[in-house]
Amino acid sequence: MNVAGILKSKGSEIVTATANETLRDLAGTLAKRKIGAIVVTDASGGVAGIFSERDLVRAIAASGESALNDLVREHMTKDVVTCARDDTVADLMSKMTEGRFRHLPVVEDGKLIGIISIGDVVKRRIQETELEVEAMRGYIASG
Ligand code: AMP
């Protein structure tokens, strides 16, 4: 299974924001959409940053409730690791493990075309493992 297959089954809806929104706006979006991260896009639809619930917790821990009035641009991660359509589940697992994050925007020709979360990766890894076990059972039973 690769990123193209994951996007086909989960759909390619992406929740985005602009860097000029406030943390209060993004906290509302995270809660309403029941997601853990939002991709911040630039005027041309490219990835300008990513803002996750961890960034929100960090900002509030540092400055208290007043952080909610700050702009996303001050708290988002600007150096975003992305993935491509043909990346495999193993590629995604290694990018997330090495980067210690749980979200990977999918980019093609400089444009955002989807987002993969750690939940999507775990779900496909479990499916792959179940298929491997079934194949192994069949192999043993036929021997
Ligand atoms: P997460 O585990 O996705 O909630 O994110 C943990 C931290 O990593 C936060 O500071 C995010 O802004 C950042 N982050 C999340 N995804 C990425 C990514 N794909 N590339 C770079 N940083 C990221």
Short mmCIF file of N, CA and C and ligand atoms in Angstrom, two decimals:
data_model
loop_
_atom_site.label_atom_id
_atom_site.label_comp_id
_atom_site.label_asym_id
_atom_site.label_seq_id
_atom_site.Cartn_x
_atom_site.Cartn_y
_atom_site.Cartn_z
N MET A 1 0.86 -1.21 0.00
CA MET A 1 0.00 0.00 0.00
C MET A 1 0.89 1.26 0.00
N ASN A 2 0.53 2.21 -0.85
CA ASN A 2 1.28 3.48 -0.86
C ASN A 2 0.33 4.66 -0.59
N VAL A 3 0.89 5.86 -0.63
CA VAL A 3 0.11 7.06 -0.30
C VAL A 3 -1.08 7.21 -1.24
N ALA A 4 -0.89 6.93 -2.54
CA ALA A 4 -2.00 7.05 -3.50
C ALA A 4 -3.17 6.16 -3.06
N GLY A 5 -2.87 4.91 -2.63
CA GLY A 5 -3.90 3.97 -2.19
C GLY A 5 -4.59 4.45 -0.92
N ILE A 6 -3.82 5.01 0.00
CA ILE A 6 -4.41 5.52 1.25
C ILE A 6 -5.36 6.68 0.94
N LEU A 7 -4.92 7.62 0.08
CA LEU A 7 -5.77 8.77 -0.24
C LEU A 7 -7.04 8.33 -0.95
N LYS A 8 -6.93 7.27 -1.79
CA LYS A 8 -8.10 6.77 -2.51
C LYS A 8 -9.15 6.26 -1.52
N SER A 9 -8.70 5.54 -0.48
CA SER A 9 -9.68 4.98 0.44
C SER A 9 -10.15 5.98 1.49
N LYS A 10 -9.29 6.90 1.91
CA LYS A 10 -9.75 7.82 2.98
C LYS A 10 -10.28 9.14 2.42
N GLY A 11 -10.01 9.40 1.13
CA GLY A 11 -10.42 10.67 0.53
C GLY A 11 -9.32 11.69 0.72
N SER A 12 -9.39 12.79 -0.07
CA SER A 12 -8.29 13.74 0.01
C SER A 12 -8.72 15.08 0.58
N GLU A 13 -9.73 15.05 1.46
CA GLU A 13 -10.14 16.29 2.11
C GLU A 13 -9.01 16.78 3.02
N ILE A 14 -8.69 18.05 2.91
CA ILE A 14 -7.59 18.59 3.72
C ILE A 14 -8.09 19.85 4.42
N VAL A 15 -7.86 19.90 5.74
CA VAL A 15 -8.22 21.11 6.48
C VAL A 15 -7.00 22.03 6.47
N THR A 16 -7.18 23.24 5.94
CA THR A 16 -6.05 24.17 5.86
C THR A 16 -6.38 25.48 6.56
N ALA A 17 -5.34 26.27 6.80
CA ALA A 17 -5.52 27.60 7.39
C ALA A 17 -4.48 28.52 6.76
N THR A 18 -4.61 29.81 7.02
CA THR A 18 -3.57 30.74 6.56
C THR A 18 -2.77 31.19 7.78
N ALA A 19 -1.57 31.68 7.51
CA ALA A 19 -0.64 32.04 8.60
C ALA A 19 -1.12 33.24 9.40
N ASN A 20 -2.11 33.98 8.87
CA ASN A 20 -2.58 35.18 9.57
C ASN A 20 -3.77 34.92 10.50
N GLU A 21 -4.22 33.66 10.56
CA GLU A 21 -5.28 33.35 11.51
C GLU A 21 -4.68 33.30 12.93
N THR A 22 -5.56 33.39 13.92
CA THR A 22 -5.05 33.35 15.31
C THR A 22 -5.06 31.92 15.84
N LEU A 23 -4.34 31.71 16.93
CA LEU A 23 -4.36 30.38 17.56
C LEU A 23 -5.76 30.05 18.04
N ARG A 24 -6.54 31.07 18.43
CA ARG A 24 -7.93 30.83 18.84
C ARG A 24 -8.72 30.23 17.67
N ASP A 25 -8.52 30.81 16.46
CA ASP A 25 -9.19 30.27 15.26
C ASP A 25 -8.81 28.80 15.07
N LEU A 26 -7.51 28.52 15.15
CA LEU A 26 -7.06 27.15 14.86
C LEU A 26 -7.47 26.16 15.95
N ALA A 27 -7.50 26.64 17.21
CA ALA A 27 -7.98 25.76 18.29
C ALA A 27 -9.41 25.35 18.00
N GLY A 28 -10.22 26.32 17.53
CA GLY A 28 -11.62 26.04 17.18
C GLY A 28 -11.70 25.03 16.04
N THR A 29 -10.87 25.19 15.03
CA THR A 29 -10.90 24.28 13.88
C THR A 29 -10.45 22.87 14.30
N LEU A 30 -9.39 22.79 15.10
CA LEU A 30 -8.91 21.47 15.56
C LEU A 30 -10.03 20.74 16.31
N ALA A 31 -10.73 21.49 17.19
CA ALA A 31 -11.78 20.87 18.00
C ALA A 31 -12.97 20.47 17.13
N LYS A 32 -13.41 21.41 16.26
CA LYS A 32 -14.60 21.18 15.45
C LYS A 32 -14.40 20.02 14.48
N ARG A 33 -13.22 19.97 13.86
CA ARG A 33 -12.98 18.95 12.84
C ARG A 33 -12.44 17.65 13.44
N LYS A 34 -12.19 17.64 14.76
CA LYS A 34 -11.66 16.45 15.45
C LYS A 34 -10.37 15.96 14.80
N ILE A 35 -9.43 16.89 14.59
CA ILE A 35 -8.14 16.53 13.99
C ILE A 35 -7.01 17.03 14.88
N GLY A 36 -5.78 16.57 14.59
CA GLY A 36 -4.64 16.93 15.44
C GLY A 36 -3.71 17.96 14.83
N ALA A 37 -3.88 18.24 13.52
CA ALA A 37 -2.97 19.20 12.89
C ALA A 37 -3.63 19.84 11.68
N ILE A 38 -3.19 21.04 11.36
CA ILE A 38 -3.73 21.79 10.23
C ILE A 38 -2.55 22.24 9.36
N VAL A 39 -2.69 22.04 8.05
CA VAL A 39 -1.63 22.50 7.15
C VAL A 39 -1.87 23.97 6.84
N VAL A 40 -0.83 24.77 6.96
CA VAL A 40 -0.92 26.20 6.67
C VAL A 40 -0.45 26.41 5.23
N THR A 41 -1.33 26.99 4.40
CA THR A 41 -0.98 27.15 2.98
C THR A 41 -0.66 28.60 2.65
N ASP A 42 0.10 28.77 1.54
CA ASP A 42 0.39 30.13 1.07
C ASP A 42 -0.61 30.49 -0.03
N ALA A 43 -0.44 31.67 -0.60
CA ALA A 43 -1.42 32.17 -1.59
C ALA A 43 -1.52 31.27 -2.81
N SER A 44 -0.43 30.54 -3.13
CA SER A 44 -0.47 29.70 -4.34
C SER A 44 -0.85 28.25 -4.03
N GLY A 45 -1.29 27.98 -2.81
CA GLY A 45 -1.73 26.62 -2.46
C GLY A 45 -0.59 25.71 -2.04
N GLY A 46 0.60 26.27 -1.90
CA GLY A 46 1.74 25.47 -1.42
C GLY A 46 1.75 25.39 0.10
N VAL A 47 2.60 24.52 0.64
CA VAL A 47 2.68 24.35 2.10
C VAL A 47 3.60 25.40 2.71
N ALA A 48 3.02 26.26 3.57
CA ALA A 48 3.83 27.29 4.23
C ALA A 48 4.24 26.84 5.63
N GLY A 49 3.49 25.88 6.19
CA GLY A 49 3.80 25.42 7.54
C GLY A 49 2.80 24.38 8.00
N ILE A 50 2.99 23.90 9.23
CA ILE A 50 2.01 22.98 9.82
C ILE A 50 1.86 23.37 11.29
N PHE A 51 0.63 23.29 11.77
CA PHE A 51 0.34 23.67 13.16
C PHE A 51 -0.42 22.53 13.80
N SER A 52 0.14 21.96 14.88
CA SER A 52 -0.53 20.83 15.52
C SER A 52 -0.92 21.17 16.96
N GLU A 53 -1.71 20.27 17.55
CA GLU A 53 -2.16 20.48 18.94
C GLU A 53 -0.96 20.63 19.88
N ARG A 54 0.17 20.01 19.52
CA ARG A 54 1.39 20.18 20.35
C ARG A 54 1.86 21.63 20.36
N ASP A 55 1.76 22.30 19.18
CA ASP A 55 2.18 23.71 19.09
C ASP A 55 1.27 24.58 19.96
N LEU A 56 -0.01 24.22 19.98
CA LEU A 56 -0.99 24.97 20.77
C LEU A 56 -0.67 24.81 22.27
N VAL A 57 -0.40 23.58 22.68
CA VAL A 57 -0.08 23.31 24.10
C VAL A 57 1.18 24.08 24.50
N ARG A 58 2.19 24.03 23.61
CA ARG A 58 3.47 24.71 23.90
C ARG A 58 3.24 26.22 24.07
N ALA A 59 2.46 26.82 23.17
CA ALA A 59 2.24 28.27 23.20
C ALA A 59 1.51 28.66 24.48
N ILE A 60 0.50 27.87 24.88
CA ILE A 60 -0.27 28.20 26.09
C ILE A 60 0.59 27.98 27.34
N ALA A 61 1.42 26.92 27.32
CA ALA A 61 2.30 26.67 28.47
C ALA A 61 3.28 27.83 28.65
N ALA A 62 3.73 28.42 27.53
CA ALA A 62 4.72 29.50 27.60
C ALA A 62 4.09 30.84 27.98
N SER A 63 2.90 31.16 27.44
CA SER A 63 2.35 32.52 27.63
C SER A 63 0.96 32.57 28.24
N GLY A 64 0.37 31.42 28.48
CA GLY A 64 -0.98 31.43 29.04
C GLY A 64 -2.02 31.73 27.98
N GLU A 65 -3.22 32.10 28.45
CA GLU A 65 -4.37 32.26 27.56
C GLU A 65 -4.16 33.32 26.49
N SER A 66 -3.29 34.32 26.78
CA SER A 66 -3.08 35.40 25.80
C SER A 66 -2.47 34.87 24.50
N ALA A 67 -1.85 33.68 24.55
CA ALA A 67 -1.27 33.08 23.33
C ALA A 67 -2.34 32.85 22.28
N LEU A 68 -3.59 32.71 22.71
CA LEU A 68 -4.68 32.45 21.76
C LEU A 68 -4.88 33.61 20.79
N ASN A 69 -4.36 34.81 21.16
CA ASN A 69 -4.48 35.97 20.25
C ASN A 69 -3.31 36.06 19.28
N ASP A 70 -2.28 35.23 19.47
CA ASP A 70 -1.11 35.25 18.58
C ASP A 70 -1.49 34.74 17.19
N LEU A 71 -0.68 35.11 16.20
CA LEU A 71 -0.91 34.61 14.84
C LEU A 71 -0.22 33.26 14.66
N VAL A 72 -0.84 32.45 13.81
CA VAL A 72 -0.31 31.11 13.54
C VAL A 72 1.15 31.18 13.06
N ARG A 73 1.47 32.21 12.26
CA ARG A 73 2.83 32.30 11.70
C ARG A 73 3.91 32.30 12.79
N GLU A 74 3.54 32.77 14.00
CA GLU A 74 4.53 32.85 15.09
C GLU A 74 4.76 31.49 15.74
N HIS A 75 3.89 30.53 15.53
CA HIS A 75 3.97 29.26 16.26
C HIS A 75 4.01 28.02 15.37
N MET A 76 3.76 28.18 14.08
CA MET A 76 3.74 26.98 13.21
C MET A 76 5.16 26.51 12.94
N THR A 77 5.26 25.22 12.53
CA THR A 77 6.56 24.70 12.08
C THR A 77 6.66 25.02 10.60
N LYS A 78 7.76 25.74 10.24
CA LYS A 78 7.88 26.20 8.84
C LYS A 78 8.63 25.20 7.97
N ASP A 79 9.48 24.42 8.60
CA ASP A 79 10.30 23.46 7.85
C ASP A 79 9.54 22.12 7.81
N VAL A 80 8.62 22.00 6.86
CA VAL A 80 7.69 20.87 6.86
C VAL A 80 8.24 19.70 6.03
N VAL A 81 8.21 18.51 6.63
CA VAL A 81 8.56 17.29 5.90
C VAL A 81 7.29 16.81 5.22
N THR A 82 7.37 16.53 3.93
CA THR A 82 6.18 16.09 3.18
C THR A 82 6.40 14.69 2.61
N CYS A 83 5.36 14.13 2.03
CA CYS A 83 5.50 12.84 1.36
C CYS A 83 4.90 12.93 -0.03
N ALA A 84 5.12 11.89 -0.82
CA ALA A 84 4.66 11.88 -2.21
C ALA A 84 3.73 10.69 -2.42
N ARG A 85 2.97 10.74 -3.52
CA ARG A 85 2.01 9.70 -3.86
C ARG A 85 2.56 8.28 -3.82
N ASP A 86 3.82 8.12 -4.26
CA ASP A 86 4.36 6.76 -4.36
C ASP A 86 5.13 6.32 -3.11
N ASP A 87 5.12 7.12 -2.05
CA ASP A 87 5.76 6.67 -0.79
C ASP A 87 4.97 5.49 -0.22
N THR A 88 5.69 4.51 0.34
CA THR A 88 5.04 3.34 0.92
C THR A 88 4.74 3.56 2.40
N VAL A 89 3.95 2.64 2.98
CA VAL A 89 3.66 2.70 4.42
C VAL A 89 4.98 2.69 5.21
N ALA A 90 5.95 1.89 4.77
CA ALA A 90 7.25 1.83 5.46
C ALA A 90 7.96 3.20 5.39
N ASP A 91 7.88 3.87 4.22
CA ASP A 91 8.49 5.22 4.07
C ASP A 91 7.85 6.19 5.06
N LEU A 92 6.50 6.13 5.16
CA LEU A 92 5.77 7.05 6.05
C LEU A 92 6.17 6.80 7.50
N MET A 93 6.24 5.49 7.87
CA MET A 93 6.60 5.15 9.25
C MET A 93 7.99 5.68 9.57
N SER A 94 8.91 5.56 8.63
CA SER A 94 10.26 5.99 8.95
C SER A 94 10.34 7.53 9.01
N LYS A 95 9.61 8.25 8.15
CA LYS A 95 9.61 9.73 8.23
C LYS A 95 9.01 10.21 9.55
N MET A 96 7.90 9.58 9.97
CA MET A 96 7.25 10.00 11.22
C MET A 96 8.12 9.67 12.43
N THR A 97 8.75 8.50 12.40
CA THR A 97 9.59 8.10 13.54
C THR A 97 10.82 9.00 13.65
N GLU A 98 11.47 9.23 12.51
CA GLU A 98 12.68 10.08 12.53
C GLU A 98 12.35 11.52 12.92
N GLY A 99 11.22 12.05 12.39
CA GLY A 99 10.87 13.45 12.66
C GLY A 99 10.12 13.66 13.96
N ARG A 100 9.67 12.55 14.58
CA ARG A 100 8.89 12.62 15.83
C ARG A 100 7.63 13.46 15.66
N PHE A 101 6.93 13.28 14.53
CA PHE A 101 5.63 13.94 14.36
C PHE A 101 4.65 12.92 13.80
N ARG A 102 3.35 13.29 13.79
CA ARG A 102 2.29 12.34 13.45
C ARG A 102 1.51 12.72 12.20
N HIS A 103 2.01 13.71 11.47
CA HIS A 103 1.28 14.16 10.28
C HIS A 103 2.24 14.41 9.11
N LEU A 104 1.82 14.01 7.91
CA LEU A 104 2.64 14.25 6.72
C LEU A 104 1.75 14.78 5.59
N PRO A 105 1.93 16.06 5.22
CA PRO A 105 1.20 16.57 4.05
C PRO A 105 1.71 15.86 2.79
N VAL A 106 0.79 15.61 1.84
CA VAL A 106 1.18 14.99 0.57
C VAL A 106 1.27 16.10 -0.48
N VAL A 107 2.42 16.18 -1.12
CA VAL A 107 2.65 17.27 -2.08
C VAL A 107 2.99 16.71 -3.45
N GLU A 108 2.38 17.32 -4.48
CA GLU A 108 2.69 16.93 -5.86
C GLU A 108 2.82 18.20 -6.69
N ASP A 109 3.92 18.32 -7.42
CA ASP A 109 4.18 19.52 -8.24
C ASP A 109 4.01 20.80 -7.42
N GLY A 110 4.47 20.76 -6.17
CA GLY A 110 4.41 21.95 -5.32
C GLY A 110 3.05 22.24 -4.71
N LYS A 111 2.05 21.40 -5.02
CA LYS A 111 0.68 21.64 -4.50
C LYS A 111 0.30 20.59 -3.47
N LEU A 112 -0.45 21.03 -2.46
CA LEU A 112 -0.93 20.14 -1.42
C LEU A 112 -2.08 19.30 -1.96
N ILE A 113 -1.94 17.95 -1.88
CA ILE A 113 -3.02 17.11 -2.43
C ILE A 113 -3.63 16.16 -1.39
N GLY A 114 -3.12 16.20 -0.15
CA GLY A 114 -3.70 15.34 0.88
C GLY A 114 -2.90 15.44 2.17
N ILE A 115 -3.37 14.73 3.18
CA ILE A 115 -2.59 14.64 4.43
C ILE A 115 -2.74 13.24 5.00
N ILE A 116 -1.63 12.72 5.50
CA ILE A 116 -1.62 11.38 6.10
C ILE A 116 -1.32 11.54 7.59
N SER A 117 -2.15 10.91 8.43
CA SER A 117 -1.88 10.97 9.88
C SER A 117 -1.33 9.62 10.34
N ILE A 118 -0.81 9.59 11.56
CA ILE A 118 -0.27 8.33 12.08
C ILE A 118 -1.38 7.28 12.17
N GLY A 119 -2.63 7.73 12.39
CA GLY A 119 -3.76 6.79 12.44
C GLY A 119 -3.95 6.08 11.11
N ASP A 120 -3.81 6.82 10.00
CA ASP A 120 -3.92 6.21 8.67
C ASP A 120 -2.82 5.17 8.47
N VAL A 121 -1.62 5.50 8.93
CA VAL A 121 -0.46 4.60 8.75
C VAL A 121 -0.65 3.31 9.56
N VAL A 122 -1.07 3.47 10.82
CA VAL A 122 -1.25 2.29 11.69
C VAL A 122 -2.34 1.38 11.12
N LYS A 123 -3.45 1.99 10.64
CA LYS A 123 -4.55 1.21 10.07
C LYS A 123 -4.05 0.35 8.91
N ARG A 124 -3.30 0.95 7.98
CA ARG A 124 -2.80 0.18 6.81
C ARG A 124 -1.75 -0.84 7.22
N ARG A 125 -0.94 -0.51 8.21
CA ARG A 125 0.09 -1.47 8.66
C ARG A 125 -0.58 -2.71 9.25
N ILE A 126 -1.66 -2.49 10.02
CA ILE A 126 -2.39 -3.63 10.61
C ILE A 126 -3.00 -4.47 9.49
N GLN A 127 -3.58 -3.81 8.48
CA GLN A 127 -4.17 -4.56 7.35
C GLN A 127 -3.09 -5.40 6.65
N GLU A 128 -1.92 -4.79 6.44
CA GLU A 128 -0.83 -5.52 5.77
C GLU A 128 -0.41 -6.73 6.61
N THR A 129 -0.31 -6.53 7.93
CA THR A 129 0.11 -7.62 8.82
C THR A 129 -0.91 -8.75 8.80
N GLU A 130 -2.23 -8.38 8.79
CA GLU A 130 -3.28 -9.41 8.75
C GLU A 130 -3.20 -10.22 7.45
N LEU A 131 -2.91 -9.54 6.34
CA LEU A 131 -2.77 -10.24 5.06
C LEU A 131 -1.58 -11.20 5.09
N GLU A 132 -0.47 -10.73 5.70
CA GLU A 132 0.74 -11.58 5.80
C GLU A 132 0.44 -12.83 6.63
N VAL A 133 -0.30 -12.65 7.75
CA VAL A 133 -0.64 -13.78 8.62
C VAL A 133 -1.52 -14.78 7.87
N GLU A 134 -2.52 -14.24 7.12
CA GLU A 134 -3.41 -15.11 6.34
C GLU A 134 -2.62 -15.92 5.32
N ALA A 135 -1.69 -15.24 4.63
CA ALA A 135 -0.88 -15.92 3.60
C ALA A 135 -0.03 -17.01 4.25
N MET A 136 0.52 -16.70 5.42
CA MET A 136 1.37 -17.67 6.14
C MET A 136 0.55 -18.88 6.57
N ARG A 137 -0.69 -18.61 7.07
CA ARG A 137 -1.58 -19.70 7.49
C ARG A 137 -1.89 -20.62 6.30
N GLY A 138 -2.20 -20.00 5.15
CA GLY A 138 -2.50 -20.75 3.94
C GLY A 138 -1.33 -21.61 3.52
N TYR A 139 -0.14 -21.02 3.62
CA TYR A 139 1.08 -21.71 3.22
C TYR A 139 1.31 -22.94 4.11
N ILE A 140 1.12 -22.73 5.45
CA ILE A 140 1.34 -23.84 6.41
C ILE A 140 0.28 -24.93 6.18
N ALA A 141 -0.99 -24.50 6.00
CA ALA A 141 -2.09 -25.48 5.83
C ALA A 141 -1.90 -26.31 4.56
N SER A 142 -1.30 -25.67 3.52
CA SER A 142 -1.14 -26.40 2.25
C SER A 142 0.06 -27.34 2.28
N GLY A 143 0.95 -27.17 3.28
CA GLY A 143 2.18 -27.99 3.34
C GLY A 143 1.87 -29.33 3.91
P1 AMP B 1 2.39 16.16 15.70
O1 AMP B 1 3.05 14.97 16.30
O2 AMP B 1 2.08 15.96 14.24
O3 AMP B 1 1.24 16.68 16.49
O4 AMP B 1 3.49 17.35 15.66
C1 AMP B 1 4.51 17.51 16.63
C2 AMP B 1 5.37 18.72 16.22
O5 AMP B 1 5.93 18.48 14.91
C3 AMP B 1 4.63 20.05 16.10
O6 AMP B 1 5.52 21.09 16.50
C4 AMP B 1 4.30 20.17 14.61
O7 AMP B 1 4.20 21.52 14.17
C5 AMP B 1 5.47 19.46 13.98
N1 AMP B 1 5.12 18.73 12.77
C6 AMP B 1 4.01 17.98 12.54
N2 AMP B 1 4.04 17.43 11.33
C7 AMP B 1 5.19 17.83 10.74
C8 AMP B 1 5.81 17.59 9.46
N3 AMP B 1 5.26 16.82 8.53
N4 AMP B 1 7.01 18.20 9.21
C9 AMP B 1 7.60 18.97 10.16
N5 AMP B 1 7.08 19.21 11.37
C10 AMP B 1 5.89 18.66 11.67
#
